[in-house]
Amino acid sequence: MEYMTFALMLLCFHVIWLSIACQGFSSLQPHNLSSCNLYEGKWVFDDTYPLYDSAVCPFIKKEFNCQKNGRPDKLYLKYKWKPTACELPRFNGEEFLRRYRGKKIMFVGDSLSLNQWQSLTCMLHSAVPSSNFTLRKKGHQSTFTFPEYSISLILWRNEFLVDIVKDKKLGRILKLDSIKGGNAWKGFDMLIFNTWHWWLHRGKHQVWDYMQEGDKIYKDMDRLDAFRKGLKTWSQWVDYNVDPSDTQVFFQGISPTHYHGKEWNEPKSTCKGQTKPLGGSVYPGGSVPAVVVVNEVLSSMKKAVTLLDVTTLSQLRPDGHPSHYGYKRKKNDCSHWCLAGTPDTWNQIMYAILVSSETP
């Protein structure tokens, strides 16, 4: 009888222990996220944030390191994204490194890809601070590696995804239907693409002189139409070159800017001086036209691409930009994001999608 009682006590203890141990992992299970819209929710205060200290992440680009550049407020660091119907699992860097040991991950795009890539490297570095890393840059490519885990996180800078070529007579031509640069993206286990902001640049910030589609040369065209054509070319490249059983593909959704306070009912404001997120789940200024194009193109693809639909949740963060605490203090940067900051949530959502769709 005493033995049976002791055995029963052991069994109960085991059940209780298992229940407690599983609580930290339950939010990662697929059934908890499959019916949850991760992009519908609000920002809530959480004193355990940020996910890492920018002061101990030695490779953050100067233009993103707002605290080092003198930003006096820190409240903007203390918010997490709370989906309406579920809890977003907290990022687990060691788990990420374990799952993707030996893998090659590439971010392809503009400086917003740089923002997200640097965020992920900091999140992983903070999880294993004693693990050695290497960081090398050559041409368009920056490579961050953890030799201990044989994992590589690579950034390939390509602002339009499609090609820009130099012509002796016409100068720089943005070729809307050419993507030869895509040869550099083959053979990776994960690809995260992004493009949009550079399609809007004009004047001295415009890096092309003409556009071309087929045999037709254009001095200019509606930028949203040009974006649609370029993104369609990219989608065809993915459909033709990517095997979903070998490579998982994400498209980083449109990252918003906050130069016009009228969008959030503060007509005289920009991101400068903003210290906390907007309340609620809806951005007063509505969506970004490019979002419609992205949804349209992705829905027509043959191969599966996961959209990181970060637009609305990022629109609610006018406080998250460097403003004049970027590298060039005279510039009011309401386009990029402070690190630590909003891009950490983009990666946290990507992590949630990954762990909920794979078997450990």
Short mmCIF file of C-alpha atoms in Angstrom, two decimals:
data_model
loop_
_atom_site.label_atom_id
_atom_site.label_comp_id
_atom_site.label_asym_id
_atom_site.label_seq_id
_atom_site.Cartn_x
_atom_site.Cartn_y
_atom_site.Cartn_z
CA MET A 1 0.00 0.00 0.00
CA GLU A 2 2.81 2.37 0.93
CA TYR A 3 4.54 1.57 -2.37
CA MET A 4 1.38 2.30 -4.35
CA THR A 5 0.90 5.59 -2.50
CA PHE A 6 4.49 6.59 -3.19
CA ALA A 7 4.13 5.64 -6.88
CA LEU A 8 0.92 7.63 -7.13
CA MET A 9 2.64 10.66 -5.59
CA LEU A 10 5.47 10.34 -8.08
CA LEU A 11 3.00 10.14 -10.95
CA CYS A 12 1.14 13.24 -9.73
CA PHE A 13 4.40 15.13 -9.32
CA HIS A 14 5.42 14.15 -12.84
CA VAL A 15 2.10 15.31 -14.29
CA ILE A 16 2.31 18.64 -12.44
CA TRP A 17 5.92 19.17 -13.52
CA LEU A 18 5.10 18.32 -17.12
CA SER A 19 2.17 20.73 -17.06
CA ILE A 20 4.36 23.57 -15.79
CA ALA A 21 7.17 22.77 -18.21
CA CYS A 22 4.82 22.74 -21.14
CA GLN A 23 3.31 26.09 -20.32
CA GLY A 24 6.34 27.84 -21.77
CA PHE A 25 5.92 25.94 -25.03
CA SER A 26 2.15 25.69 -25.37
CA SER A 27 1.89 29.00 -27.19
CA LEU A 28 4.18 27.62 -29.89
CA GLN A 29 1.90 24.77 -30.86
CA PRO A 30 0.28 24.96 -34.31
CA HIS A 31 -3.32 24.70 -33.07
CA ASN A 32 -2.89 27.85 -31.01
CA LEU A 33 -1.80 29.97 -33.96
CA SER A 34 -3.57 28.44 -36.94
CA SER A 35 -6.82 30.27 -36.27
CA CYS A 36 -5.18 33.46 -35.04
CA ASN A 37 -4.56 36.53 -37.17
CA LEU A 38 -1.08 37.50 -35.95
CA TYR A 39 -1.37 40.92 -37.60
CA GLU A 40 -4.58 42.04 -35.90
CA GLY A 41 -4.03 43.35 -32.40
CA LYS A 42 -2.51 46.22 -30.44
CA TRP A 43 0.70 47.30 -28.73
CA VAL A 44 0.75 46.74 -24.98
CA PHE A 45 3.24 47.80 -22.34
CA ASP A 46 5.59 45.06 -21.17
CA ASP A 47 8.44 45.89 -18.82
CA THR A 48 10.36 42.75 -19.87
CA TYR A 49 11.00 44.33 -23.26
CA PRO A 50 13.07 45.01 -25.33
CA LEU A 51 14.23 41.57 -26.42
CA TYR A 52 17.89 42.70 -26.31
CA ASP A 53 20.01 45.63 -25.24
CA SER A 54 21.35 47.61 -28.20
CA ALA A 55 24.36 48.58 -26.07
CA VAL A 56 25.60 44.98 -26.10
CA CYS A 57 24.87 44.30 -29.77
CA PRO A 58 28.16 45.49 -31.29
CA PHE A 59 27.21 45.43 -34.97
CA ILE A 60 24.09 47.64 -35.15
CA LYS A 61 24.42 50.21 -37.93
CA LYS A 62 24.89 53.70 -36.53
CA GLU A 63 21.74 54.99 -38.22
CA PHE A 64 19.59 52.46 -36.32
CA ASN A 65 21.24 52.75 -32.89
CA CYS A 66 18.97 55.46 -31.50
CA GLN A 67 20.02 55.10 -27.87
CA LYS A 68 23.70 55.38 -28.72
CA ASN A 69 22.89 58.44 -30.82
CA GLY A 70 21.37 60.19 -27.84
CA ARG A 71 17.66 59.43 -27.91
CA PRO A 72 16.62 60.38 -24.36
CA ASP A 73 13.35 58.44 -24.01
CA LYS A 74 13.11 54.68 -23.54
CA LEU A 75 9.37 54.09 -23.23
CA TYR A 76 9.17 53.13 -26.93
CA LEU A 77 11.28 50.06 -26.10
CA LYS A 78 8.75 48.71 -23.61
CA TYR A 79 5.94 47.60 -25.90
CA LYS A 80 5.11 44.20 -27.34
CA TRP A 81 2.66 43.25 -30.06
CA LYS A 82 -0.43 41.48 -28.70
CA PRO A 83 -2.60 39.74 -31.34
CA THR A 84 -6.29 39.89 -30.49
CA ALA A 85 -6.95 36.15 -30.50
CA CYS A 86 -3.71 34.66 -29.16
CA GLU A 87 -0.35 35.30 -27.52
CA LEU A 88 2.63 35.85 -29.76
CA PRO A 89 5.33 33.45 -28.52
CA ARG A 90 8.39 35.18 -27.15
CA PHE A 91 11.38 34.83 -29.42
CA ASN A 92 13.69 31.98 -28.38
CA GLY A 93 17.07 32.51 -30.01
CA GLU A 94 18.56 29.22 -28.88
CA GLU A 95 15.56 27.34 -30.26
CA PHE A 96 15.90 29.21 -33.56
CA LEU A 97 19.59 28.31 -33.79
CA ARG A 98 18.84 24.68 -32.94
CA ARG A 99 16.13 24.38 -35.59
CA TYR A 100 18.19 26.03 -38.29
CA ARG A 101 21.59 24.58 -37.51
CA GLY A 102 23.55 24.23 -40.74
CA LYS A 103 21.08 26.40 -42.71
CA LYS A 104 21.58 29.42 -44.93
CA ILE A 105 19.11 32.30 -44.63
CA MET A 106 19.11 35.28 -46.98
CA PHE A 107 17.38 38.65 -46.79
CA VAL A 108 17.04 40.33 -50.19
CA GLY A 109 15.98 43.94 -50.53
CA ASP A 110 16.65 47.52 -49.51
CA SER A 111 17.56 49.20 -46.20
CA LEU A 112 14.36 47.87 -44.61
CA SER A 113 15.74 44.39 -45.23
CA LEU A 114 18.93 45.62 -43.57
CA ASN A 115 16.79 46.75 -40.62
CA GLN A 116 15.17 43.34 -40.25
CA TRP A 117 18.40 41.39 -40.86
CA GLN A 118 20.26 43.39 -38.20
CA SER A 119 17.36 42.91 -35.80
CA LEU A 120 17.52 39.13 -36.19
CA THR A 121 21.29 38.99 -35.77
CA CYS A 122 20.99 41.00 -32.53
CA MET A 123 18.17 38.78 -31.26
CA LEU A 124 20.27 35.68 -31.88
CA HIS A 125 23.47 37.19 -30.51
CA SER A 126 21.72 38.15 -27.27
CA ALA A 127 20.54 34.54 -26.86
CA VAL A 128 24.09 33.14 -27.13
CA PRO A 129 26.35 36.08 -26.19
CA SER A 130 29.36 33.85 -25.56
CA SER A 131 29.12 32.19 -28.98
CA ASN A 132 31.62 33.44 -31.55
CA PHE A 133 30.32 35.14 -34.69
CA THR A 134 31.76 36.50 -37.91
CA LEU A 135 30.54 39.44 -39.97
CA ARG A 136 31.87 40.04 -43.46
CA LYS A 137 30.83 42.38 -46.26
CA LYS A 138 31.72 41.99 -49.92
CA GLY A 139 29.97 43.97 -52.63
CA HIS A 140 26.20 43.62 -52.32
CA GLN A 141 26.48 40.85 -49.74
CA SER A 142 26.88 40.98 -45.95
CA THR A 143 27.28 37.63 -44.17
CA PHE A 144 26.75 36.99 -40.47
CA THR A 145 27.62 33.51 -39.20
CA PHE A 146 27.61 31.54 -35.96
CA PRO A 147 30.33 28.90 -36.60
CA GLU A 148 29.18 26.91 -33.56
CA TYR A 149 25.79 26.37 -35.20
CA SER A 150 26.95 26.45 -38.84
CA ILE A 151 24.20 28.96 -39.57
CA SER A 152 24.56 31.89 -41.97
CA LEU A 153 22.33 34.97 -42.13
CA ILE A 154 23.04 36.89 -45.31
CA LEU A 155 21.87 40.25 -46.57
CA TRP A 156 21.86 40.86 -50.32
CA ARG A 157 21.19 44.52 -51.11
CA ASN A 158 18.91 44.91 -54.11
CA GLU A 159 16.50 47.82 -53.82
CA PHE A 160 14.17 46.83 -56.69
CA LEU A 161 14.72 43.03 -56.94
CA VAL A 162 14.73 43.51 -60.74
CA ASP A 163 17.87 44.60 -62.60
CA ILE A 164 19.42 47.99 -63.21
CA VAL A 165 21.84 48.02 -66.16
CA LYS A 166 24.10 50.75 -67.53
CA ASP A 167 23.67 51.85 -71.14
CA LYS A 168 26.30 54.03 -72.86
CA LYS A 169 23.67 56.30 -74.39
CA LEU A 170 20.77 56.24 -71.95
CA GLY A 171 22.56 55.76 -68.65
CA ARG A 172 20.98 53.66 -65.92
CA ILE A 173 18.01 51.58 -67.02
CA LEU A 174 15.62 49.93 -64.57
CA LYS A 175 14.55 46.76 -66.41
CA LEU A 176 11.11 45.83 -65.16
CA ASP A 177 11.13 42.39 -66.77
CA SER A 178 14.72 41.30 -66.06
CA ILE A 179 15.98 39.62 -62.89
CA LYS A 180 19.38 38.14 -63.75
CA GLY A 181 20.57 39.19 -60.31
CA GLY A 182 18.41 36.38 -58.95
CA ASN A 183 21.17 33.88 -59.65
CA ALA A 184 22.73 34.98 -56.36
CA TRP A 185 19.64 33.90 -54.42
CA LYS A 186 19.67 30.24 -55.36
CA GLY A 187 20.57 27.43 -52.98
CA PHE A 188 19.28 28.97 -49.75
CA ASP A 189 17.10 27.33 -47.11
CA MET A 190 15.12 30.50 -46.45
CA LEU A 191 14.61 33.70 -48.45
CA ILE A 192 13.03 36.89 -47.10
CA PHE A 193 12.36 39.47 -49.84
CA ASN A 194 11.47 43.15 -49.65
CA THR A 195 11.04 46.08 -52.03
CA TRP A 196 8.99 49.27 -52.26
CA HIS A 197 10.56 52.44 -50.86
CA TRP A 198 13.05 53.01 -53.68
CA TRP A 199 10.29 52.88 -56.28
CA LEU A 200 9.10 56.25 -54.95
CA HIS A 201 12.41 58.12 -55.05
CA ARG A 202 12.74 61.12 -57.33
CA GLY A 203 15.34 63.78 -58.11
CA LYS A 204 18.81 63.18 -56.71
CA HIS A 205 17.59 60.10 -54.82
CA GLN A 206 16.40 58.37 -58.00
CA VAL A 207 19.03 55.81 -59.03
CA TRP A 208 17.79 55.13 -62.58
CA ASP A 209 17.39 57.34 -65.67
CA TYR A 210 14.93 55.24 -67.71
CA MET A 211 12.65 52.26 -67.28
CA GLN A 212 12.39 49.44 -69.78
CA GLU A 213 9.88 46.67 -70.39
CA GLY A 214 10.51 44.49 -73.42
CA ASP A 215 11.55 46.81 -76.26
CA LYS A 216 9.80 49.84 -74.80
CA ILE A 217 11.79 52.56 -73.05
CA TYR A 218 10.07 54.92 -70.62
CA LYS A 219 11.35 58.15 -69.11
CA ASP A 220 8.93 57.51 -66.27
CA MET A 221 5.59 55.86 -65.51
CA ASP A 222 3.15 55.61 -62.64
CA ARG A 223 5.34 54.28 -59.86
CA LEU A 224 2.70 51.90 -58.54
CA ASP A 225 2.35 50.39 -62.04
CA ALA A 226 6.13 50.07 -62.29
CA PHE A 227 6.22 48.38 -58.87
CA ARG A 228 3.52 45.94 -59.99
CA LYS A 229 5.47 45.02 -63.13
CA GLY A 230 8.71 44.56 -61.20
CA LEU A 231 7.07 42.50 -58.48
CA LYS A 232 5.41 40.32 -61.10
CA THR A 233 8.84 39.61 -62.60
CA TRP A 234 10.08 38.63 -59.14
CA SER A 235 7.08 36.34 -58.60
CA GLN A 236 7.80 34.56 -61.87
CA TRP A 237 11.41 34.08 -60.79
CA VAL A 238 10.24 32.46 -57.54
CA ASP A 239 7.73 30.25 -59.36
CA TYR A 240 10.41 29.05 -61.77
CA ASN A 241 13.45 28.77 -59.49
CA VAL A 242 12.28 27.88 -55.97
CA ASP A 243 11.48 24.39 -54.76
CA PRO A 244 9.25 24.80 -51.66
CA SER A 245 10.52 21.50 -50.26
CA ASP A 246 14.03 22.99 -50.10
CA THR A 247 13.45 26.71 -49.63
CA GLN A 248 10.93 28.62 -47.53
CA VAL A 249 10.08 32.05 -48.95
CA PHE A 250 8.78 35.11 -47.11
CA PHE A 251 7.91 38.54 -48.42
CA GLN A 252 8.45 41.31 -45.90
CA GLY A 253 5.32 43.41 -46.18
CA ILE A 254 5.28 47.14 -46.84
CA SER A 255 7.01 49.06 -44.07
CA PRO A 256 5.25 52.41 -43.51
CA THR A 257 6.69 55.89 -43.02
CA HIS A 258 5.48 58.57 -40.61
CA TYR A 259 6.26 61.92 -42.20
CA HIS A 260 2.67 63.18 -42.25
CA GLY A 261 0.97 63.49 -38.87
CA LYS A 262 -2.43 64.03 -40.46
CA GLU A 263 -2.47 60.25 -41.02
CA TRP A 264 -2.81 59.71 -37.27
CA ASN A 265 -4.79 62.90 -36.54
CA GLU A 266 -1.80 65.06 -35.58
CA PRO A 267 -1.57 67.34 -38.67
CA LYS A 268 1.51 69.27 -37.55
CA SER A 269 3.50 66.21 -36.47
CA THR A 270 6.00 63.77 -37.93
CA CYS A 271 7.67 60.86 -36.16
CA LYS A 272 9.92 63.38 -34.38
CA GLY A 273 9.03 63.60 -30.71
CA GLN A 274 6.72 60.57 -30.72
CA THR A 275 7.33 58.45 -27.62
CA LYS A 276 4.66 55.74 -27.58
CA PRO A 277 2.50 53.67 -29.95
CA LEU A 278 -0.92 54.72 -31.17
CA GLY A 279 -3.77 53.14 -29.26
CA GLY A 280 -6.18 50.63 -30.76
CA SER A 281 -5.85 48.30 -33.70
CA VAL A 282 -6.71 50.54 -36.65
CA TYR A 283 -4.46 53.13 -38.28
CA PRO A 284 -6.48 56.31 -38.95
CA GLY A 285 -4.69 57.00 -42.22
CA GLY A 286 -5.69 53.71 -43.80
CA SER A 287 -3.53 51.28 -45.71
CA VAL A 288 -0.68 51.84 -48.17
CA PRO A 289 -1.52 51.48 -51.90
CA ALA A 290 1.45 49.15 -52.42
CA VAL A 291 -0.17 46.62 -50.07
CA VAL A 292 -2.88 45.96 -52.67
CA VAL A 293 -0.22 45.26 -55.29
CA VAL A 294 1.67 42.87 -53.00
CA ASN A 295 -1.50 40.92 -52.16
CA GLU A 296 -2.49 40.81 -55.81
CA VAL A 297 0.86 39.46 -56.99
CA LEU A 298 1.34 36.96 -54.17
CA SER A 299 -2.17 35.55 -54.65
CA SER A 300 -1.42 34.81 -58.30
CA MET A 301 1.77 32.84 -57.63
CA LYS A 302 2.10 29.10 -58.12
CA LYS A 303 4.64 28.63 -55.33
CA ALA A 304 3.79 29.35 -51.71
CA VAL A 305 5.17 32.61 -50.34
CA THR A 306 4.39 33.70 -46.78
CA LEU A 307 3.56 37.36 -46.42
CA LEU A 308 4.85 39.06 -43.27
CA ASP A 309 1.95 41.49 -43.25
CA VAL A 310 3.61 44.00 -40.93
CA THR A 311 2.12 47.19 -42.38
CA THR A 312 -0.70 47.96 -39.92
CA LEU A 313 1.16 46.97 -36.76
CA SER A 314 4.10 49.12 -37.90
CA GLN A 315 1.81 52.02 -38.81
CA LEU A 316 0.79 52.08 -35.15
CA ARG A 317 4.43 52.84 -34.21
CA PRO A 318 5.24 56.45 -35.20
CA ASP A 319 7.46 56.42 -32.13
CA GLY A 320 9.68 53.67 -33.50
CA HIS A 321 11.72 55.66 -36.04
CA PRO A 322 15.15 57.23 -35.48
CA SER A 323 13.81 60.73 -36.35
CA HIS A 324 16.85 62.94 -35.73
CA TYR A 325 18.58 60.25 -33.64
CA GLY A 326 19.84 58.45 -36.72
CA TYR A 327 23.45 58.61 -37.80
CA LYS A 328 23.03 61.94 -39.60
CA ARG A 329 21.51 64.04 -36.84
CA LYS A 330 20.28 66.77 -39.21
CA LYS A 331 17.98 64.37 -41.04
CA ASN A 332 14.51 63.49 -39.73
CA ASP A 333 14.33 59.77 -40.52
CA CYS A 334 10.72 58.58 -40.30
CA SER A 335 11.34 55.68 -42.66
CA HIS A 336 13.80 53.31 -40.95
CA TRP A 337 13.42 51.90 -37.44
CA CYS A 338 15.37 52.08 -34.20
CA LEU A 339 17.02 48.89 -32.97
CA ALA A 340 15.98 47.50 -30.61
CA GLY A 341 12.50 48.19 -31.90
CA THR A 342 9.71 47.43 -34.35
CA PRO A 343 11.64 45.06 -36.69
CA ASP A 344 12.15 42.75 -33.70
CA THR A 345 8.41 42.11 -33.82
CA TRP A 346 8.61 41.33 -37.55
CA ASN A 347 11.14 38.63 -36.69
CA GLN A 348 9.11 37.48 -33.71
CA ILE A 349 6.13 36.92 -36.01
CA MET A 350 8.31 35.12 -38.56
CA TYR A 351 9.58 32.92 -35.73
CA ALA A 352 6.01 32.17 -34.61
CA ILE A 353 5.08 31.13 -38.14
CA LEU A 354 8.16 28.92 -38.43
CA VAL A 355 7.76 27.09 -35.12
CA SER A 356 4.03 26.58 -35.63
CA SER A 357 4.50 25.01 -39.04
CA GLU A 358 7.43 22.68 -38.37
CA THR A 359 8.00 19.62 -36.24
CA PRO A 360 10.96 20.12 -33.90
#
